[in-house]
mmCIF file of C-alpha atoms and ligand atoms in Angstrom:
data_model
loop_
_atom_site.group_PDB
_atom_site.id
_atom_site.type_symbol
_atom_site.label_atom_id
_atom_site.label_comp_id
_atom_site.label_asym_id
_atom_site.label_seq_id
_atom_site.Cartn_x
_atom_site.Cartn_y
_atom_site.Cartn_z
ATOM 1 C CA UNK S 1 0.000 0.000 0.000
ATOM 2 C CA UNK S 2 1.184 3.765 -0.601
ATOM 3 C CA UNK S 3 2.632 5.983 1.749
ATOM 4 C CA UNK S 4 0.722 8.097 2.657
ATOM 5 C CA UNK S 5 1.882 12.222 2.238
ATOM 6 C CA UNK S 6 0.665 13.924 5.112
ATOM 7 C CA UNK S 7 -0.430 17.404 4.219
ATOM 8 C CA UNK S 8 -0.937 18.126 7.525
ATOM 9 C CA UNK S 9 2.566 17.208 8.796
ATOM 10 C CA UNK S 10 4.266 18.914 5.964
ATOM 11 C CA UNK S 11 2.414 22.405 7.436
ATOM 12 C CA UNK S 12 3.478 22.135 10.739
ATOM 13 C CA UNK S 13 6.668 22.347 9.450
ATOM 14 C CA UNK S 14 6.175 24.945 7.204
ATOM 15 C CA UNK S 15 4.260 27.084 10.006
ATOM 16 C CA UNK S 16 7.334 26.413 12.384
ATOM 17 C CA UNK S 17 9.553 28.362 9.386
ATOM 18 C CA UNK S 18 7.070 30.605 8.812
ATOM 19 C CA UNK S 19 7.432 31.683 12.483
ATOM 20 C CA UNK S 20 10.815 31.704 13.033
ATOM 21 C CA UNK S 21 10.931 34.033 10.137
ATOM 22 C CA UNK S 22 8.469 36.699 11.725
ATOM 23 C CA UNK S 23 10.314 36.533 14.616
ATOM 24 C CA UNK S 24 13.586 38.041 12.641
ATOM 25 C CA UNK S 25 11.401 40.616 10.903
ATOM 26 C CA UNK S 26 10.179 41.625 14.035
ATOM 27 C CA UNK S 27 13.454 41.883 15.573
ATOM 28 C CA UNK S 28 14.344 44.058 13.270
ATOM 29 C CA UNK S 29 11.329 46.364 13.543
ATOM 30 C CA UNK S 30 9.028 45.054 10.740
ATOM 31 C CA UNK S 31 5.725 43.406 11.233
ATOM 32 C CA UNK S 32 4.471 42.049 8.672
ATOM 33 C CA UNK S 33 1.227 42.993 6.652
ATOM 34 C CA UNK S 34 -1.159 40.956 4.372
ATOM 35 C CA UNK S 35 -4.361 43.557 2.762
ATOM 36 C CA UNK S 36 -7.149 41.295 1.265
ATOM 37 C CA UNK S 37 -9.862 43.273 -1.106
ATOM 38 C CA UNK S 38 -12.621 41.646 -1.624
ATOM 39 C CA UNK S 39 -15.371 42.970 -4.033
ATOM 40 C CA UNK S 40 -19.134 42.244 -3.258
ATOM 41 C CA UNK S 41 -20.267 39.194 -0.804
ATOM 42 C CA UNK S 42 -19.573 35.754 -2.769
ATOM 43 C CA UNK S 43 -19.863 33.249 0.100
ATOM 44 C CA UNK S 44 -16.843 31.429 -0.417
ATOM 45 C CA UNK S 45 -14.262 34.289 -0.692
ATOM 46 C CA UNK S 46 -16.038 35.925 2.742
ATOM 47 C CA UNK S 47 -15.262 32.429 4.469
ATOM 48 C CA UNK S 48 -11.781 32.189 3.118
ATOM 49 C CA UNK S 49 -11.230 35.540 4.031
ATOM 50 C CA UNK S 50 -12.286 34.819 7.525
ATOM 51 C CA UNK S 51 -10.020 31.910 7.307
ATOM 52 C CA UNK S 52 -6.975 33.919 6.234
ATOM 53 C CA UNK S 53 -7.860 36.550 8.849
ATOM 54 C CA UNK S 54 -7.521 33.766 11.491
ATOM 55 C CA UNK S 55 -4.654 32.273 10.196
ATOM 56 C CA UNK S 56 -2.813 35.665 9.318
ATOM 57 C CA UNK S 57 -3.658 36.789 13.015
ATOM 58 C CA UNK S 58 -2.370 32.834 14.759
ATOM 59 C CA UNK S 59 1.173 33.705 12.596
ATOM 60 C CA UNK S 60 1.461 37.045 13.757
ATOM 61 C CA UNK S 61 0.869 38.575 10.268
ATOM 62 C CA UNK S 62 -1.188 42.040 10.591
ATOM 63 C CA UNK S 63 -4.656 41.662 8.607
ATOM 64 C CA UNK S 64 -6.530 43.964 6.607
ATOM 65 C CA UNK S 65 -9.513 43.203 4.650
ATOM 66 C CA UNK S 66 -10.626 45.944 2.187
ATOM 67 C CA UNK S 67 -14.251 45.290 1.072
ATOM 68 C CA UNK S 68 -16.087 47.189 -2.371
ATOM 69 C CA UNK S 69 -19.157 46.937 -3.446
ATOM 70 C CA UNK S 70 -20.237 44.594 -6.203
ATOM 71 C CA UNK S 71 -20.903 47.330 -8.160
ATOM 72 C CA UNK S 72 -17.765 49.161 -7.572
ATOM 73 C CA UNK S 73 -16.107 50.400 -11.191
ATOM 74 C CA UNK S 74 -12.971 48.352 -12.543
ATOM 75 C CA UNK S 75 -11.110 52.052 -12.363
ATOM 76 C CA UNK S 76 -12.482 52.061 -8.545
ATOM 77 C CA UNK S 77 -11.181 49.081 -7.870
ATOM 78 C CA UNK S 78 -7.904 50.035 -9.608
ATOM 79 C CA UNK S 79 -7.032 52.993 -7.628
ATOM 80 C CA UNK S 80 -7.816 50.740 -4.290
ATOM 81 C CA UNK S 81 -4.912 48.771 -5.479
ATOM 82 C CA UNK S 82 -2.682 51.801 -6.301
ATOM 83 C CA UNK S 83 -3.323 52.845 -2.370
ATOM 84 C CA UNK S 84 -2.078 49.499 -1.115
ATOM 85 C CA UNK S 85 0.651 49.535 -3.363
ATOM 86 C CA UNK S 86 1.875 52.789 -2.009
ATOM 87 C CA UNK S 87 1.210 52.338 1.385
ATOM 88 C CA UNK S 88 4.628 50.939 2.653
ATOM 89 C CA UNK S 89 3.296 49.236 5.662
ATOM 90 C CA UNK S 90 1.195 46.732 3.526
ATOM 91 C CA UNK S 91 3.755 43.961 2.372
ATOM 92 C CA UNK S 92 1.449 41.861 0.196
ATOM 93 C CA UNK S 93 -1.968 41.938 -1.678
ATOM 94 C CA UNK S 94 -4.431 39.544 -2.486
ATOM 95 C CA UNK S 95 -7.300 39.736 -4.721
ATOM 96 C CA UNK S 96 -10.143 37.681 -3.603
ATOM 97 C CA UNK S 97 -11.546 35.777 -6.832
ATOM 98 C CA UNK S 98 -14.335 35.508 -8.728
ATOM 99 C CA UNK S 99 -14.226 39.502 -9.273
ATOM 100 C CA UNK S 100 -18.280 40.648 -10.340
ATOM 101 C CA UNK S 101 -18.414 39.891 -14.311
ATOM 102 C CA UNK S 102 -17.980 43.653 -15.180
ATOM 103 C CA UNK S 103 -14.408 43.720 -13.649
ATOM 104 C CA UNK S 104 -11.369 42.147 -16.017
ATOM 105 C CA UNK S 105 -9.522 39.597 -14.018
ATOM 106 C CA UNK S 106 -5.835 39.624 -15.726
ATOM 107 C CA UNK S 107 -5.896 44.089 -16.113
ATOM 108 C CA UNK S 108 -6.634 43.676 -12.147
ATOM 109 C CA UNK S 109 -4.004 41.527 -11.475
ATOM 110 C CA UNK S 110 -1.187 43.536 -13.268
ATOM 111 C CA UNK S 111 -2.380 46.402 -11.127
ATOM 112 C CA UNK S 112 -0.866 44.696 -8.033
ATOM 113 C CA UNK S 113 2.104 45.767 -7.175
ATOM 114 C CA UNK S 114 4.537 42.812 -8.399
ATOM 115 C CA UNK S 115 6.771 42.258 -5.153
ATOM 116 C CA UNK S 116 3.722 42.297 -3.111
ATOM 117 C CA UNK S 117 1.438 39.826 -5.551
ATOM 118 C CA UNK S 118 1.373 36.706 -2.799
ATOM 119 C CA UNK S 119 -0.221 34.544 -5.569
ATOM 120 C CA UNK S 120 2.391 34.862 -7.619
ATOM 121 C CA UNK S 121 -0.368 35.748 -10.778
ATOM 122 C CA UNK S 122 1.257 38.664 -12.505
ATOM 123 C CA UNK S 123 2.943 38.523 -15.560
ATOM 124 C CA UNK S 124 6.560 39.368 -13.969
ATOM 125 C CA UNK S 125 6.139 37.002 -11.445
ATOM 126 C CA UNK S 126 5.204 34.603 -14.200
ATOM 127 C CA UNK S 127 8.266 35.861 -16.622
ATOM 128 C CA UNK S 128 10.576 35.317 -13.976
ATOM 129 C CA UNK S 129 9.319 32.126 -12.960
ATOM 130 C CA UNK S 130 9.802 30.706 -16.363
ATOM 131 C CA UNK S 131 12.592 32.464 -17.056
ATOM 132 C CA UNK S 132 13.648 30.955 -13.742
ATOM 133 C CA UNK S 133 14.384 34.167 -12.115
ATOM 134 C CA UNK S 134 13.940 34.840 -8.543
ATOM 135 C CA UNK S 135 9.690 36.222 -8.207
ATOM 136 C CA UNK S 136 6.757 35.354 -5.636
ATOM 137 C CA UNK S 137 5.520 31.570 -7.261
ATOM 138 C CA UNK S 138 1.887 30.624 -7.271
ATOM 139 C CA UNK S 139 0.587 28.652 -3.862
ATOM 140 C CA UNK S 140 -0.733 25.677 -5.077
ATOM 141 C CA UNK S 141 1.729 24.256 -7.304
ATOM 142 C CA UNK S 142 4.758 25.222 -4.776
ATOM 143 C CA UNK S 143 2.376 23.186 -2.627
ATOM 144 C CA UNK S 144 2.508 20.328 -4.961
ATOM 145 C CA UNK S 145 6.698 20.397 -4.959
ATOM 146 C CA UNK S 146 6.847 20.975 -1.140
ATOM 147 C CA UNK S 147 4.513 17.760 -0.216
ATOM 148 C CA UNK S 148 6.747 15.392 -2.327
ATOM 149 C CA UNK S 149 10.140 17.569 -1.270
ATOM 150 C CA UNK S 150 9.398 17.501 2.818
ATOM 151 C CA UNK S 151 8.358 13.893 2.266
ATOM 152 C CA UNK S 152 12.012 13.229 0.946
ATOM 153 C CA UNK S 153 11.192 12.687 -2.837
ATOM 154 C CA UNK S 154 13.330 14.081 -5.489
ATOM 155 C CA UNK S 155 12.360 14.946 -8.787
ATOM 156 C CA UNK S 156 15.346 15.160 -10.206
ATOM 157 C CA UNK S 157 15.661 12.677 -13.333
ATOM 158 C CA UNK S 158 12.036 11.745 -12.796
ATOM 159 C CA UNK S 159 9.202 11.628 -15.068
ATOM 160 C CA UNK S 160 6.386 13.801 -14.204
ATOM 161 C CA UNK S 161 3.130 13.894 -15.701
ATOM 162 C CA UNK S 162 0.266 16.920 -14.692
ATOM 163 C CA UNK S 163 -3.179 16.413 -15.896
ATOM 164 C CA UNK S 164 -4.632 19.978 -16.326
ATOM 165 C CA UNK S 165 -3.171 23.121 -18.058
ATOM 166 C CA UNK S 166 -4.603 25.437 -15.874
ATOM 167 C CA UNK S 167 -3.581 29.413 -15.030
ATOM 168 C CA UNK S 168 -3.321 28.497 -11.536
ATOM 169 C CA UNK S 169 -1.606 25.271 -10.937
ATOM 170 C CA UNK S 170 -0.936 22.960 -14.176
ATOM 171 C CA UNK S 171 0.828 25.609 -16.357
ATOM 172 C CA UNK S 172 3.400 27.262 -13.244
ATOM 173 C CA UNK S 173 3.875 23.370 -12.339
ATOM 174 C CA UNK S 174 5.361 22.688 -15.527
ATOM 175 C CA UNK S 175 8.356 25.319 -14.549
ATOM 176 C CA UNK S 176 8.625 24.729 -11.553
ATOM 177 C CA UNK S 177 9.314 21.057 -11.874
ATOM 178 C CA UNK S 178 11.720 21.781 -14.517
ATOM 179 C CA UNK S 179 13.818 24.014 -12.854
ATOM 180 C CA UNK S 180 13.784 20.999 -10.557
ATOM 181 C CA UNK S 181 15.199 18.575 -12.982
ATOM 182 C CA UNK S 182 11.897 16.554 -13.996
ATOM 183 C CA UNK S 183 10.918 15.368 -17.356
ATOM 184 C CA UNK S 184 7.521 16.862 -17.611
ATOM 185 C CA UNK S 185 4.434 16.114 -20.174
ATOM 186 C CA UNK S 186 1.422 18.038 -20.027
ATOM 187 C CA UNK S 187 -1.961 16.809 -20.252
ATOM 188 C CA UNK S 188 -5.598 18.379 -21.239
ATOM 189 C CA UNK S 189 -8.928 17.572 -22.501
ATOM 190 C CA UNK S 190 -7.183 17.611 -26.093
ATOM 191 C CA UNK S 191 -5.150 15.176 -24.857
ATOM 192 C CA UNK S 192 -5.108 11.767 -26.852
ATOM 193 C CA UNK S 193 -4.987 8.150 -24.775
ATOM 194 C CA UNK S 194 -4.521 10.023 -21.633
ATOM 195 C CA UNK S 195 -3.825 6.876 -19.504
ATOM 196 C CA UNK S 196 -1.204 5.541 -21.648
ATOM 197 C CA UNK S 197 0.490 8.884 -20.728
ATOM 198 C CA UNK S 198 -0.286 8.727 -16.998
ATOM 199 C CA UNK S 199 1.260 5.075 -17.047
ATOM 200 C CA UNK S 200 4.370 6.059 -18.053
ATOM 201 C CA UNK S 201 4.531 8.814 -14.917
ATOM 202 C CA UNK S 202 7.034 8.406 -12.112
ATOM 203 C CA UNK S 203 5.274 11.248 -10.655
ATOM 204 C CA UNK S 204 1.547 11.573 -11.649
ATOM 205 C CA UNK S 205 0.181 15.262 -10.885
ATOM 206 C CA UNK S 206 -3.718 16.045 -11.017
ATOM 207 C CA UNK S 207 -5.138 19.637 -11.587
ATOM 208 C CA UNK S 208 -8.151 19.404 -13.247
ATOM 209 C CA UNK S 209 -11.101 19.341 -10.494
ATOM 210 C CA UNK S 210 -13.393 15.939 -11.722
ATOM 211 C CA UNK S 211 -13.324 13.492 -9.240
ATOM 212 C CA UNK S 212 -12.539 10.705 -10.106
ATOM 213 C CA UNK S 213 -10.734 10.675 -13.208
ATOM 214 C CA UNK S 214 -7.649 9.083 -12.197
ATOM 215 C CA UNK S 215 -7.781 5.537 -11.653
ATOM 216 C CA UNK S 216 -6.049 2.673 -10.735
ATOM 217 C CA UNK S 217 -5.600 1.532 -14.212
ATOM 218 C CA UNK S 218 -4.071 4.981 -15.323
ATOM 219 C CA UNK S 219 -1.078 4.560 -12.661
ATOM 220 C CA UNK S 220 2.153 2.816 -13.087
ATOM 221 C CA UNK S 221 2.692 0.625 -9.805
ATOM 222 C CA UNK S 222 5.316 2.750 -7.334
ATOM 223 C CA UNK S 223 4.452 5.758 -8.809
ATOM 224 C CA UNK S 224 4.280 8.943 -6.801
ATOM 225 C CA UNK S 225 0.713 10.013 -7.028
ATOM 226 C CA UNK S 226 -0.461 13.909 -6.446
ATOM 227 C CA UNK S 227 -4.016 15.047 -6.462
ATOM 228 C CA UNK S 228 -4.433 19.174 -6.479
ATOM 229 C CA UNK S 229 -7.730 19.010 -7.616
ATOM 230 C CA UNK S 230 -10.655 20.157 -5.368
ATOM 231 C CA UNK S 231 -14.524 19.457 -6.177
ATOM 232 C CA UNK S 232 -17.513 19.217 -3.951
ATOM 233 C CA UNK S 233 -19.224 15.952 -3.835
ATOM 234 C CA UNK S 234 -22.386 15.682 -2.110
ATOM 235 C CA UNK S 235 -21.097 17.896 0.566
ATOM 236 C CA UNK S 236 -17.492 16.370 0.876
ATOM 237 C CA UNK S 237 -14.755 17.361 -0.735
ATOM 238 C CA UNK S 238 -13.035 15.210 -2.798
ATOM 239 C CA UNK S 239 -10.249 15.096 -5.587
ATOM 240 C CA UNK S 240 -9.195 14.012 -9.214
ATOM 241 C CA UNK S 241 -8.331 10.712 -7.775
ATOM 242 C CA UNK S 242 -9.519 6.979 -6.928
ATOM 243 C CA UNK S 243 -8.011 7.338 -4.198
ATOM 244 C CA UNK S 244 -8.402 4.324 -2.268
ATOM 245 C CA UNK S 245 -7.836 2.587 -5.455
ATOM 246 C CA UNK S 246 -5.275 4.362 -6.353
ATOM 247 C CA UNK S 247 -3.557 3.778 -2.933
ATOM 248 C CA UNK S 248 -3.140 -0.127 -3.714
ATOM 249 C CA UNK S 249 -0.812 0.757 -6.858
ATOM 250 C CA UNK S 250 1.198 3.789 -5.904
ATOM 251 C CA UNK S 251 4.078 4.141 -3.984
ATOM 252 C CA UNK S 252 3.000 7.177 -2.808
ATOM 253 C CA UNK S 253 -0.360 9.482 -2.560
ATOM 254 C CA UNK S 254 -1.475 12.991 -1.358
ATOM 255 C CA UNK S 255 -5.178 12.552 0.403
ATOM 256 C CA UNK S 256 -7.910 15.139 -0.386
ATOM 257 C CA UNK S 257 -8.655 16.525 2.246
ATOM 258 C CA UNK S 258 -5.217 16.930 3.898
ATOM 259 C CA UNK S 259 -2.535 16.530 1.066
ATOM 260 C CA UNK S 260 -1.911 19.424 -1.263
ATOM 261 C CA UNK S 261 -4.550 21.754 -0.290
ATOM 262 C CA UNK S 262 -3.237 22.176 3.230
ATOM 263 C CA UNK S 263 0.157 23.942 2.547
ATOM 264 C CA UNK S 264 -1.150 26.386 0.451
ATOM 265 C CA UNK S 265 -2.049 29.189 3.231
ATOM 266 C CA UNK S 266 1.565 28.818 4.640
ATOM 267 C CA UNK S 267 3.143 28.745 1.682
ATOM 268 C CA UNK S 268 1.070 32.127 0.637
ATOM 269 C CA UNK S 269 2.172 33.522 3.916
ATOM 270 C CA UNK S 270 6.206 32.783 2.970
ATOM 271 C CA UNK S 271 5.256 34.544 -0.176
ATOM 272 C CA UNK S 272 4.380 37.644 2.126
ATOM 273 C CA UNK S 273 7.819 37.188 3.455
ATOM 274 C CA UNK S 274 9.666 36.825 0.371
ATOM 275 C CA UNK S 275 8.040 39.497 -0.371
ATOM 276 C CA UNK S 276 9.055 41.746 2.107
ATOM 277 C CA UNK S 277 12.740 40.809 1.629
ATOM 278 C CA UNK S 278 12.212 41.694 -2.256
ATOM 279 C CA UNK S 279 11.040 45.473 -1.542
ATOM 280 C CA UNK S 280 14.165 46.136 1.027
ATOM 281 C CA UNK S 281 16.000 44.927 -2.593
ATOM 282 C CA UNK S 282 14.059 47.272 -4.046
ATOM 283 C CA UNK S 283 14.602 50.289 -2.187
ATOM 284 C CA UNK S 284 18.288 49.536 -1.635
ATOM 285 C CA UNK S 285 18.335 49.341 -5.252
ATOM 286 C CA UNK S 286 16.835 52.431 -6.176
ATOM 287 C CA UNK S 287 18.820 54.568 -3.215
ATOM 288 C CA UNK S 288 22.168 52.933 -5.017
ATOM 289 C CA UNK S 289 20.581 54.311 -8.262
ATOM 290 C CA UNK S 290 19.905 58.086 -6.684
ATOM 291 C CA UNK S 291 23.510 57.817 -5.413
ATOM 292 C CA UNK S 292 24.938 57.502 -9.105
HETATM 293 P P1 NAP O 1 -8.705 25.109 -14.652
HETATM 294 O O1 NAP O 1 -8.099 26.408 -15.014
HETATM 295 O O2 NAP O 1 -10.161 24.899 -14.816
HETATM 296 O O3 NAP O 1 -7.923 23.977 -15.458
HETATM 297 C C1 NAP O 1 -8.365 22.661 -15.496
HETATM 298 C C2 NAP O 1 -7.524 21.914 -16.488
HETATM 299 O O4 NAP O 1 -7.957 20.561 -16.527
HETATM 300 C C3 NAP O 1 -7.622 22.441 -17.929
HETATM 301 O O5 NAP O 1 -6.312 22.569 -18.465
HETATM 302 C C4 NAP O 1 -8.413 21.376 -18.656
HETATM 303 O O6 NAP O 1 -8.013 21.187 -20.016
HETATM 304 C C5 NAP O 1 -8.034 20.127 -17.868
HETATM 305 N N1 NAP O 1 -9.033 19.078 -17.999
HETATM 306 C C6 NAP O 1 -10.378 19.176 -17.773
HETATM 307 N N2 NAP O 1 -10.974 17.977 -17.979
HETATM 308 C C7 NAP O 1 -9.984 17.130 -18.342
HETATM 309 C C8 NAP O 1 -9.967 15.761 -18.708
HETATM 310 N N3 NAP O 1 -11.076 15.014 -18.717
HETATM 311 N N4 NAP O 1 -8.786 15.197 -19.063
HETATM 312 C C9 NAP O 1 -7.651 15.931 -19.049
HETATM 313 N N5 NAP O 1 -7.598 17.238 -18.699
HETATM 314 C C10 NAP O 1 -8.760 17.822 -18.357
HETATM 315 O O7 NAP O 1 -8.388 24.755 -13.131
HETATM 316 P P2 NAP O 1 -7.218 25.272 -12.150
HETATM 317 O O8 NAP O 1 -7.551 26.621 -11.643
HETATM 318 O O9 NAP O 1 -5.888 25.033 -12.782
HETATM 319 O O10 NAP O 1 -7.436 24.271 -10.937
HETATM 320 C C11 NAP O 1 -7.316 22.889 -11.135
HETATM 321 C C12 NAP O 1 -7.844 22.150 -9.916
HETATM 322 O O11 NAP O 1 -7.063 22.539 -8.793
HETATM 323 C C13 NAP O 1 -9.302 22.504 -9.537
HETATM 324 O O12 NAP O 1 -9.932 21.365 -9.009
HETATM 325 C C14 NAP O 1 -9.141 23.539 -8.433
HETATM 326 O O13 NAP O 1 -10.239 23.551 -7.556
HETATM 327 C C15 NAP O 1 -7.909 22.999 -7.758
HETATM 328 N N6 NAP O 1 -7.198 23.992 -6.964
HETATM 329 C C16 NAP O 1 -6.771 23.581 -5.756
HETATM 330 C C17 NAP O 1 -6.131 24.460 -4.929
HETATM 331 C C18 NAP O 1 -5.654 23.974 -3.600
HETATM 332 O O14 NAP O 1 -5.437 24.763 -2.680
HETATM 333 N N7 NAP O 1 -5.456 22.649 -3.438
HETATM 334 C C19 NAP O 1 -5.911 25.784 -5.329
HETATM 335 C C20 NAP O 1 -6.295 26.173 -6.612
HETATM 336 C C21 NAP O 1 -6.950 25.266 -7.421
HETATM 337 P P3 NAP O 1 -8.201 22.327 -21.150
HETATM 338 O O15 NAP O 1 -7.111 23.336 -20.893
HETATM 339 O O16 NAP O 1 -8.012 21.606 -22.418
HETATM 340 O O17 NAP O 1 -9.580 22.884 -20.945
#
């Protein structure tokens, strides 16, 4: 039977870093500062924003929540960001999603300020990350390395496969694992004989969000087995994966709930740290520049 990767475990961890890391930056007179802006009342990004206040709070991390109106104006929204991006005691930003229909998504995100974009969505963060420059890197697929990392896989020389092409987690995977050394195939619904490809994985990624469409059959026995999707089955949530199928063939296998999905707060919260260090960088950078 698989091992089993304990999301859980892996966070504790991560939350032990994360606080040891505050700790310096308070030392040395900074605390940090995560704003949230939230336009109109969806359900789901009020709760996760009551999460991440929580959470922010627990780590030590100030907490600001900006709420608009649904029917706030893009250009309103806009010039909300511009304040946070100004206001030096705000380290990092994050845009609650879905924006209201009449708001555009991407012209939104390249408002944020990039060295204090904690979901690593705008387009430097994403040059840099392909580019494999040093940027703030998008939650969930960090999550996805860090799981098999703290769990003392390598990827290195390894096959990976990732099922899903998506903005947020298939597409950054695919750089990410390559600047870690993987051999990495990409798969989508345009995808021909999609098991035969999952068969041949070492590592076998999911980000797609349909639960169960990876199954025993589609995994290569010993394989590493990692399930980022999230869906909503009759009240429980579940992933892309068979998994107690699935568990009889792998060698290893990230539960949903309590595999992937659980690092990604922390890891958004090192982002806000990274973060941080990047705008000192910054401003060192641009006194040297005044100097010359
Ligand atoms: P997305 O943008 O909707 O992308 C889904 C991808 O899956 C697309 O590339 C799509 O292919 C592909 N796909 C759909 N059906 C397929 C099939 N039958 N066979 C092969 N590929 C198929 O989703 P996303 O934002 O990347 O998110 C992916 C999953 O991760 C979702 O379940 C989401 O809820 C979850 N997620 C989890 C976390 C977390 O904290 N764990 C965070 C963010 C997202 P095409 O490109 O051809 O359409």
């Amino acid at each position: 039977m698989a091992q089993i990767l304990d999301g859980k475990k892996v966070t504790a961890i991560l939350r032990e870093e994360l606080n040891q890391q505050i700790a310096a930056l308070k030392e040395k007179g900074t605390k940090p500062k995560l704003a949230v802006l939230l336009v109109g009342e969806d359900p789901a990004s009020v709760a996760y924003a009551r999460f991440l206040e929580k959470v922010s709070e627990n780590a030590g991390v100030c907490f600001e929540l900006h709420q608009l109106p649904a029917n706030a104006s893009e250009l309103y929204v806009k010039l909300k960001i511009e304040d946070l991006n100004n206001e030096p005691s705000v380290h990092g930003i994050l845009i609650m999603m879905p924006l209201p229909s009449h708001i555009n998504k991407q012209r939104v995100m390249e408002a944020v300020s990039p060295l204090k974009d904690v979901d690593g969505l705008h387009p430097f963060n994403r040059g840099h990350l392909i580019s494999g420059g040093v940027c703030l890197q998008p939650a969930t697929p960090m999550s996805c390395l860090e799981i098999m990392k703290r769990s003392g896989i390598s990827l290195a020389g390894k096959h990976m496969v990732i099922v899903g092409r998506g903005e947020t987690v298939g597409k950054p995977l695919v750089f990410m694992a390559l600047a870690e050394h993987a051999t990495v195939t990409v798969c989508h619904t345009r995808t021909k004989d999609l098991a035969h490809l999952t068969r041949q994985a070492d590592i076998l990624v999911s980000a797609v969000g349909k639960p169960g469409l990876i199954t025993a059959d589609m995994v290569k026995p010993g394989a590493v087995v990692v399930d980022a999707g999230i869906s909503e089955v009759d009240g429980q949530i579940t992933g892309d994966v068979d998994f107690e199928r699935v568990k009889e063939v792998a060698g290893a296998i990230t539960p949903v709930p309590g595999g992937v999905g659980s690092l990604t707060t922390v890891l958004m919260l090192k982002n806000l740290i990274k973060g941080i260090h990047l705008q000192e960088k910054a401003r060192q950078w641009e006194e040297a520049e005044n100097l010359c």
